[in-house]
Amino acid sequence: DTAVSQTPKYLVTQMGNDKSIKCEQNLGHDTMYWYKQDSKKFLKIMFSYNNKELIINETVPNRFSPKSPDKAHLNLHINSLELGDSAVYFCASSLGGGGEQYFGPGTRLTVT
Amino acid sequence: AQSVTQLDSQVPVFEEAPVELRCNYSSSVSVYLFWYVQYPNQGLQLLLKYLSGSTLVKGINGFEAEFNKSQTSFHLRKPSGHNSDTAEYFCAVWSTGNQFYFGTGTSLTVIP
């Protein structure tokens, strides 16, 4: 009965590869987010989707592309991975933009 | 633009001593305020939130926070810290404009 789930939990890959992280929520929320947390714990929003439509797209390289097949899913695809992409990526969801956000457990991405 | 300032990056306290983590925000419009906790290797979990009404809000694990509009602050407090409170704490603000802003985090260490 996990509320927000992400797969995989760990991802180790080499520079230049393409990878995807999946996120699913079973809370009936209409808004989903992707965050990047660096080694200093800084949390930076990357994307926000409301009802499958992109509403926030922060300054993120276009190698990162979110895809929302339906309201319950928001996947993150990353092309041509770089060393600097190494971080923990969190998915979150909320009911509306001002609702409290529920976070997934995170995906630790390591690019070697 | 909104901003959230967590004044202390690290707060060490002895067990059973009072805990205070400070948060200030900049906003000229109505805001919702949140505190999240992140235990090691986990996602963020909501501690408490202020949407409207009473300025003193109580959350889980004995934490509370007071919304002070004149000082634009939302400090987090607990009368007596416990070792299990050791974690990273994030203050967050949502304002019209439909975006969440997270602070840079405060690492609380409760020393036995």
CSV table of N, CA, C and O in Angstrom, one decimal, chain B residues 14-109:
chain,number,residue,atom,x,y,z
B,14,PHE,N,21.7,18.5,23.2
B,14,PHE,CA,21.8,17.3,24.0
B,14,PHE,C,20.4,16.8,24.2
B,14,PHE,O,19.4,17.5,24.1
B,15,GLU,N,20.3,15.5,24.4
B,15,GLU,CA,19.0,14.8,24.6
B,15,GLU,C,18.3,15.5,25.8
B,15,GLU,O,18.9,15.8,26.8
B,16,GLU,N,17.0,15.6,25.6
B,16,GLU,CA,16.1,16.2,26.5
B,16,GLU,C,16.2,17.8,26.6
B,16,GLU,O,15.4,18.4,27.3
B,17,ALA,N,17.1,18.3,25.8
B,17,ALA,CA,17.2,19.8,25.7
B,17,ALA,C,16.2,20.3,24.7
B,17,ALA,O,15.8,19.5,23.8
B,18,PRO,N,15.7,21.5,24.8
B,18,PRO,CA,14.7,22.0,23.8
B,18,PRO,C,15.4,22.2,22.5
B,18,PRO,O,16.6,22.5,22.3
B,19,VAL,N,14.5,22.0,21.4
B,19,VAL,CA,15.0,22.1,20.0
B,19,VAL,C,14.3,23.3,19.4
B,19,VAL,O,13.1,23.5,19.5
B,20,GLU,N,15.1,24.1,18.6
B,20,GLU,CA,14.5,25.1,17.8
B,20,GLU,C,15.2,25.2,16.5
B,20,GLU,O,16.4,25.4,16.5
B,21,LEU,N,14.5,25.0,15.4
B,21,LEU,CA,15.0,25.2,14.1
B,21,LEU,C,14.3,26.4,13.4
B,21,LEU,O,13.1,26.4,13.4
B,22,ARG,N,15.1,27.3,12.9
B,22,ARG,CA,14.6,28.5,12.4
B,22,ARG,C,14.3,28.5,10.9
B,22,ARG,O,15.1,28.0,10.1
B,23,CYS,N,13.3,29.2,10.6
B,23,CYS,CA,12.9,29.3,9.1
B,23,CYS,C,12.3,30.7,8.9
B,23,CYS,O,11.3,31.1,9.6
B,24,ASN,N,12.8,31.4,7.9
B,24,ASN,CA,12.2,32.7,7.5
B,24,ASN,C,11.9,32.6,6.0
B,24,ASN,O,12.6,31.9,5.3
B,25,TYR,N,10.8,33.3,5.6
B,25,TYR,CA,10.5,33.3,4.2
B,25,TYR,C,10.2,34.7,3.7
B,25,TYR,O,10.0,35.6,4.5
B,26,SER,N,10.3,34.9,2.5
B,26,SER,CA,10.0,36.2,1.9
B,26,SER,C,8.8,36.0,1.0
B,26,SER,O,8.7,35.2,0.1
B,27,SER,N,7.8,36.8,1.3
B,27,SER,CA,6.5,36.7,0.5
B,27,SER,C,5.7,37.9,0.8
B,27,SER,O,5.6,38.3,2.0
B,28,SER,N,5.0,38.4,-0.2
B,28,SER,CA,4.1,39.5,0.1
B,28,SER,C,2.7,39.1,-0.1
B,28,SER,O,1.7,39.8,-0.1
B,29,VAL,N,2.5,37.8,-0.3
B,29,VAL,CA,1.1,37.2,-0.6
B,29,VAL,C,0.9,36.1,0.4
B,29,VAL,O,1.8,35.7,1.2
B,30,SER,N,-0.3,35.6,0.4
B,30,SER,CA,-0.6,34.5,1.3
B,30,SER,C,0.2,33.3,1.0
B,30,SER,O,0.5,33.0,-0.2
B,31,VAL,N,0.6,32.6,2.0
B,31,VAL,CA,1.4,31.4,1.8
B,31,VAL,C,0.9,30.3,2.7
B,31,VAL,O,0.2,30.4,3.7
B,32,TYR,N,1.3,29.1,2.2
B,32,TYR,CA,1.1,27.9,3.1
B,32,TYR,C,2.6,27.5,3.5
B,32,TYR,O,3.5,27.7,2.7
B,33,LEU,N,2.7,27.0,4.7
B,33,LEU,CA,4.0,26.7,5.2
B,33,LEU,C,4.1,25.3,5.7
B,33,LEU,O,3.1,24.8,6.3
B,34,PHE,N,5.2,24.7,5.6
B,34,PHE,CA,5.4,23.3,5.9
B,34,PHE,C,6.8,23.0,6.5
B,34,PHE,O,7.7,23.7,6.2
B,35,TRP,N,6.8,22.0,7.3
B,35,TRP,CA,8.1,21.5,7.8
B,35,TRP,C,8.1,20.0,7.4
B,35,TRP,O,7.1,19.3,7.7
B,36,TYR,N,9.2,19.6,6.8
B,36,TYR,CA,9.4,18.2,6.5
B,36,TYR,C,10.6,17.6,7.2
B,36,TYR,O,11.6,18.4,7.5
B,37,VAL,N,10.6,16.3,7.5
B,37,VAL,CA,11.8,15.7,8.1
B,37,VAL,C,12.3,14.6,7.1
B,37,VAL,O,11.5,13.9,6.5
B,38,GLN,N,13.6,14.5,7.0
B,38,GLN,CA,14.2,13.4,6.2
B,38,GLN,C,15.2,12.6,7.1
B,38,GLN,O,16.2,13.1,7.5
B,39,TYR,N,14.8,11.4,7.4
B,39,TYR,CA,15.7,10.5,8.1
B,39,TYR,C,16.7,9.9,7.1
B,39,TYR,O,16.5,9.9,5.9
B,40,PRO,N,17.9,9.5,7.6
B,40,PRO,CA,18.9,9.0,6.7
B,40,PRO,C,18.4,8.0,5.7
B,40,PRO,O,17.7,7.0,6.1
B,41,ASN,N,18.8,8.2,4.4
B,41,ASN,CA,18.4,7.3,3.4
B,41,ASN,C,16.9,7.1,3.1
B,41,ASN,O,16.5,6.0,2.7
B,42,GLN,N,16.2,8.1,3.5
B,42,GLN,CA,14.7,8.0,3.3
B,42,GLN,C,14.2,9.2,2.5
B,42,GLN,O,15.0,10.2,2.4
B,43,GLY,N,13.0,9.2,2.1
B,43,GLY,CA,12.3,10.4,1.5
B,43,GLY,C,11.9,11.3,2.6
B,43,GLY,O,12.0,11.1,3.8
B,44,LEU,N,11.3,12.4,2.1
B,44,LEU,CA,10.8,13.5,3.1
B,44,LEU,C,9.4,13.1,3.6
B,44,LEU,O,8.6,12.6,2.9
B,45,GLN,N,9.2,13.4,4.8
B,45,GLN,CA,7.9,13.1,5.5
B,45,GLN,C,7.4,14.4,6.1
B,45,GLN,O,8.2,15.1,6.8
B,46,LEU,N,6.1,14.7,5.9
B,46,LEU,CA,5.6,15.9,6.5
B,46,LEU,C,5.5,15.8,8.0
B,46,LEU,O,5.0,14.9,8.6
B,47,LEU,N,6.0,16.9,8.7
B,47,LEU,CA,5.9,17.0,10.1
B,47,LEU,C,4.7,17.8,10.5
B,47,LEU,O,4.0,17.4,11.4
B,48,LEU,N,4.5,18.9,9.9
B,48,LEU,CA,3.3,19.8,10.2
B,48,LEU,C,3.2,20.8,9.0
B,48,LEU,O,4.1,21.0,8.2
B,49,LYS,N,2.0,21.5,9.1
B,49,LYS,CA,1.7,22.5,8.0
B,49,LYS,C,0.9,23.6,8.6
B,49,LYS,O,0.1,23.3,9.5
B,50,TYR,N,1.0,24.8,8.1
B,50,TYR,CA,0.1,25.9,8.4
B,50,TYR,C,-0.5,26.3,7.1
B,50,TYR,O,0.1,26.7,6.1
B,51,LEU,N,-1.9,26.3,7.1
B,51,LEU,CA,-2.6,26.7,5.9
B,51,LEU,C,-3.4,28.0,6.3
B,51,LEU,O,-3.4,29.0,5.5
B,52,SER,N,-4.0,28.0,7.5
B,52,SER,CA,-4.8,29.2,7.9
B,52,SER,C,-5.2,28.9,9.4
B,52,SER,O,-4.9,27.8,9.9
B,53,GLY,N,-5.8,29.9,10.0
B,53,GLY,CA,-6.3,29.7,11.3
B,53,GLY,C,-5.3,29.9,12.4
B,53,GLY,O,-4.4,30.8,12.3
B,54,SER,N,-5.3,29.1,13.4
B,54,SER,CA,-4.4,29.2,14.6
B,54,SER,C,-2.9,29.3,14.1
B,54,SER,O,-2.5,28.4,13.3
B,55,THR,N,-2.2,30.2,14.7
B,55,THR,CA,-0.8,30.4,14.2
B,55,THR,C,0.1,29.3,14.8
B,55,THR,O,1.2,29.2,14.4
B,56,LEU,N,-0.3,28.7,15.9
B,56,LEU,CA,0.5,27.6,16.5
B,56,LEU,C,-0.1,26.3,15.9
B,56,LEU,O,-1.2,25.9,16.2
B,57,VAL,N,0.8,25.6,15.3
B,57,VAL,CA,0.4,24.3,14.7
B,57,VAL,C,1.2,23.2,15.3
B,57,VAL,O,2.4,23.3,15.6
B,58,LYS,N,0.5,22.1,15.6
B,58,LYS,CA,1.2,20.9,16.2
B,58,LYS,C,1.3,19.8,15.1
B,58,LYS,O,0.4,19.6,14.3
B,59,GLY,N,2.4,19.1,15.2
B,59,GLY,CA,2.7,18.1,14.2
B,59,GLY,C,3.0,16.7,14.9
B,59,GLY,O,2.7,16.5,16.1
B,60,ILE,N,3.6,15.9,14.1
B,60,ILE,CA,3.9,14.6,14.7
B,60,ILE,C,5.2,14.6,15.5
B,60,ILE,O,5.9,15.6,15.4
B,61,ASN,N,5.4,13.6,16.3
B,61,ASN,CA,6.6,13.4,17.1
B,61,ASN,C,6.8,14.5,18.1
B,61,ASN,O,8.0,14.8,18.5
B,62,GLY,N,5.8,15.2,18.5
B,62,GLY,CA,5.9,16.3,19.5
B,62,GLY,C,6.4,17.6,19.0
B,62,GLY,O,6.7,18.5,19.8
B,63,PHE,N,6.5,17.8,17.7
B,63,PHE,CA,7.0,19.0,17.2
B,63,PHE,C,5.8,20.0,17.0
B,63,PHE,O,4.7,19.6,16.8
B,64,GLU,N,6.1,21.3,17.1
B,64,GLU,CA,5.2,22.3,16.8
B,64,GLU,C,5.9,23.5,16.2
B,64,GLU,O,7.1,23.6,16.2
B,65,ALA,N,5.1,24.4,15.5
B,65,ALA,CA,5.7,25.5,14.9
B,65,ALA,C,4.7,26.7,15.0
B,65,ALA,O,3.5,26.5,15.0
B,66,GLU,N,5.3,27.9,15.0
B,66,GLU,CA,4.4,29.1,15.1
B,66,GLU,C,4.6,30.0,13.9
B,66,GLU,O,5.7,30.3,13.6
B,67,PHE,N,3.5,30.3,13.2
B,67,PHE,CA,3.5,31.2,12.1
B,67,PHE,C,3.5,32.6,12.6
B,67,PHE,O,2.6,33.0,13.4
B,68,ASN,N,4.5,33.4,12.3
B,68,ASN,CA,4.6,34.8,12.7
B,68,ASN,C,4.6,35.6,11.4
B,68,ASN,O,5.6,35.8,10.7
B,69,LYS,N,3.5,36.2,11.1
B,69,LYS,CA,3.3,36.9,9.8
B,69,LYS,C,4.2,38.2,9.8
B,69,LYS,O,4.8,38.5,8.8
B,70,SER,N,4.2,38.9,10.9
B,70,SER,CA,5.0,40.2,11.0
B,70,SER,C,6.5,39.9,10.8
B,70,SER,O,7.2,40.8,10.2
B,71,GLN,N,7.0,38.8,11.3
B,71,GLN,CA,8.4,38.5,11.2
B,71,GLN,C,8.7,37.5,10.0
B,71,GLN,O,9.8,37.1,9.8
B,72,THR,N,7.6,37.2,9.3
B,72,THR,CA,7.7,36.2,8.2
B,72,THR,C,8.6,35.0,8.6
B,72,THR,O,9.5,34.6,8.0
B,73,SER,N,8.2,34.4,9.8
B,73,SER,CA,9.0,33.3,10.3
B,73,SER,C,8.0,32.1,10.6
B,73,SER,O,6.8,32.3,10.8
B,74,PHE,N,8.6,30.9,10.6
B,74,PHE,CA,7.9,29.7,10.9
B,74,PHE,C,8.8,28.7,11.6
B,74,PHE,O,9.2,27.7,11.0
B,75,HIS,N,9.2,29.1,12.8
B,75,HIS,CA,10.2,28.3,13.5
B,75,HIS,C,9.6,27.0,14.0
B,75,HIS,O,8.5,27.0,14.5
B,76,LEU,N,10.4,26.0,14.0
B,76,LEU,CA,10.0,24.6,14.5
B,76,LEU,C,10.6,24.4,15.9
B,76,LEU,O,11.8,24.7,16.1
B,77,ARG,N,9.8,23.9,16.8
B,77,ARG,CA,10.2,23.7,18.1
B,77,ARG,C,9.8,22.3,18.7
B,77,ARG,O,8.8,21.8,18.2
B,78,LYS,N,10.6,21.9,19.6
B,78,LYS,CA,10.2,20.7,20.4
B,78,LYS,C,10.7,20.9,21.8
B,78,LYS,O,11.9,21.2,22.0
B,79,PRO,N,9.9,20.7,22.8
B,79,PRO,CA,10.3,21.0,24.2
B,79,PRO,C,11.5,20.1,24.7
B,79,PRO,O,12.4,20.6,25.4
B,80,SER,N,11.6,18.9,24.2
B,80,SER,CA,12.6,18.0,24.6
B,80,SER,C,13.1,17.1,23.5
B,80,SER,O,12.3,16.3,23.0
B,81,GLY,N,14.3,17.2,23.1
B,81,GLY,CA,14.8,16.4,22.0
B,81,GLY,C,15.1,15.0,22.3
B,81,GLY,O,15.5,14.7,23.5
B,82,HIS,N,14.9,14.1,21.4
B,82,HIS,CA,15.3,12.7,21.6
B,82,HIS,C,16.2,12.3,20.5
B,82,HIS,O,16.2,12.8,19.4
B,83,ASN,N,17.0,11.2,20.8
B,83,ASN,CA,18.0,10.8,19.8
B,83,ASN,C,17.4,10.4,18.5
B,83,ASN,O,17.9,10.6,17.4
B,84,SER,N,16.1,9.9,18.5
B,84,SER,CA,15.4,9.5,17.3
B,84,SER,C,15.0,10.7,16.4
B,84,SER,O,14.6,10.6,15.3
B,85,ASP,N,15.2,12.0,17.0
B,85,ASP,CA,14.9,13.2,16.2
B,85,ASP,C,16.0,13.6,15.3
B,85,ASP,O,15.9,14.5,14.4
B,86,THR,N,17.2,12.9,15.4
B,86,THR,CA,18.3,13.2,14.6
B,86,THR,C,18.0,13.0,13.1
B,86,THR,O,17.6,11.9,12.7
B,87,ALA,N,18.0,14.0,12.3
B,87,ALA,CA,17.6,14.0,10.9
B,87,ALA,C,17.8,15.3,10.3
B,87,ALA,O,18.3,16.3,10.9
B,88,GLU,N,17.5,15.4,9.0
B,88,GLU,CA,17.5,16.6,8.2
B,88,GLU,C,16.1,17.2,8.2
B,88,GLU,O,15.2,16.5,8.0
B,89,TYR,N,16.0,18.5,8.4
B,89,TYR,CA,14.7,19.1,8.5
B,89,TYR,C,14.6,20.2,7.4
B,89,TYR,O,15.5,21.1,7.3
B,90,PHE,N,13.5,20.2,6.7
B,90,PHE,CA,13.3,21.2,5.6
B,90,PHE,C,12.1,22.0,5.9
B,90,PHE,O,11.0,21.5,6.1
B,91,CYS,N,12.2,23.3,5.7
B,91,CYS,CA,11.1,24.3,5.7
B,91,CYS,C,10.7,24.5,4.3
B,91,CYS,O,11.5,24.5,3.4
B,92,ALA,N,9.4,24.6,4.0
B,92,ALA,CA,8.9,24.8,2.7
B,92,ALA,C,7.8,25.8,2.6
B,92,ALA,O,7.0,25.9,3.6
B,93,VAL,N,7.7,26.5,1.6
B,93,VAL,CA,6.6,27.5,1.4
B,93,VAL,C,6.0,27.3,0.1
B,93,VAL,O,6.6,27.0,-0.9
B,94,TRP,N,4.6,27.4,0.1
B,94,TRP,CA,3.9,27.4,-1.2
B,94,TRP,C,3.1,28.7,-1.2
B,94,TRP,O,2.5,29.1,-0.3
B,95,SER,N,3.2,29.4,-2.4
B,95,SER,CA,2.4,30.6,-2.5
B,95,SER,C,1.7,30.6,-3.9
B,95,SER,O,1.9,29.7,-4.7
B,96,THR,N,0.8,31.5,-4.0
B,96,THR,CA,0.1,31.6,-5.3
B,96,THR,C,1.1,31.8,-6.4
B,96,THR,O,2.1,32.5,-6.2
B,97,GLY,N,0.9,31.2,-7.5
B,97,GLY,CA,2.0,31.1,-8.5
B,97,GLY,C,2.4,29.6,-8.5
B,97,GLY,O,3.1,29.2,-9.4
B,98,ASN,N,1.7,28.9,-7.6
B,98,ASN,CA,1.7,27.4,-7.7
B,98,ASN,C,3.1,26.8,-7.7
B,98,ASN,O,3.4,25.9,-8.5
B,99,GLN,N,3.9,27.2,-6.8
B,99,GLN,CA,5.2,26.6,-6.7
B,99,GLN,C,5.7,26.5,-5.2
B,99,GLN,O,5.5,27.3,-4.4
B,100,PHE,N,6.3,25.3,-5.0
B,100,PHE,CA,6.9,25.0,-3.7
B,100,PHE,C,8.3,25.6,-3.7
B,100,PHE,O,9.0,25.4,-4.6
B,101,TYR,N,8.7,26.1,-2.5
B,101,TYR,CA,10.1,26.5,-2.3
B,101,TYR,C,10.6,25.8,-1.1
B,101,TYR,O,10.0,26.0,0.0
B,102,PHE,N,11.7,25.1,-1.2
B,102,PHE,CA,12.3,24.4,0.0
B,102,PHE,C,13.5,25.2,0.5
B,102,PHE,O,14.2,25.8,-0.3
B,103,GLY,N,13.7,25.2,1.8
B,103,GLY,CA,14.9,25.8,2.3
B,103,GLY,C,16.0,24.8,2.1
B,103,GLY,O,15.9,23.7,1.6
B,104,THR,N,17.2,25.2,2.5
B,104,THR,CA,18.4,24.4,2.3
B,104,THR,C,18.6,23.3,3.3
B,104,THR,O,19.6,22.6,3.2
B,105,GLY,N,17.7,23.3,4.3
B,105,GLY,CA,17.8,22.2,5.2
B,105,GLY,C,18.6,22.5,6.5
B,105,GLY,O,19.6,23.3,6.4
B,106,THR,N,18.2,21.9,7.6
B,106,THR,CA,19.0,22.0,8.8
B,106,THR,C,19.2,20.6,9.4
B,106,THR,O,18.2,19.8,9.5
B,107,SER,N,20.4,20.3,9.6
B,107,SER,CA,20.8,19.0,10.1
B,107,SER,C,20.7,19.0,11.7
B,107,SER,O,21.5,19.7,12.3
B,108,LEU,N,19.7,18.3,12.2
B,108,LEU,CA,19.6,18.3,13.7
B,108,LEU,C,20.3,17.0,14.2
B,108,LEU,O,20.0,15.9,13.7
B,109,THR,N,21.2,17.2,15.2
B,109,THR,CA,21.8,16.1,15.8
B,109,THR,C,21.5,16.2,17.3
B,109,THR,O,21.8,17.2,18.0
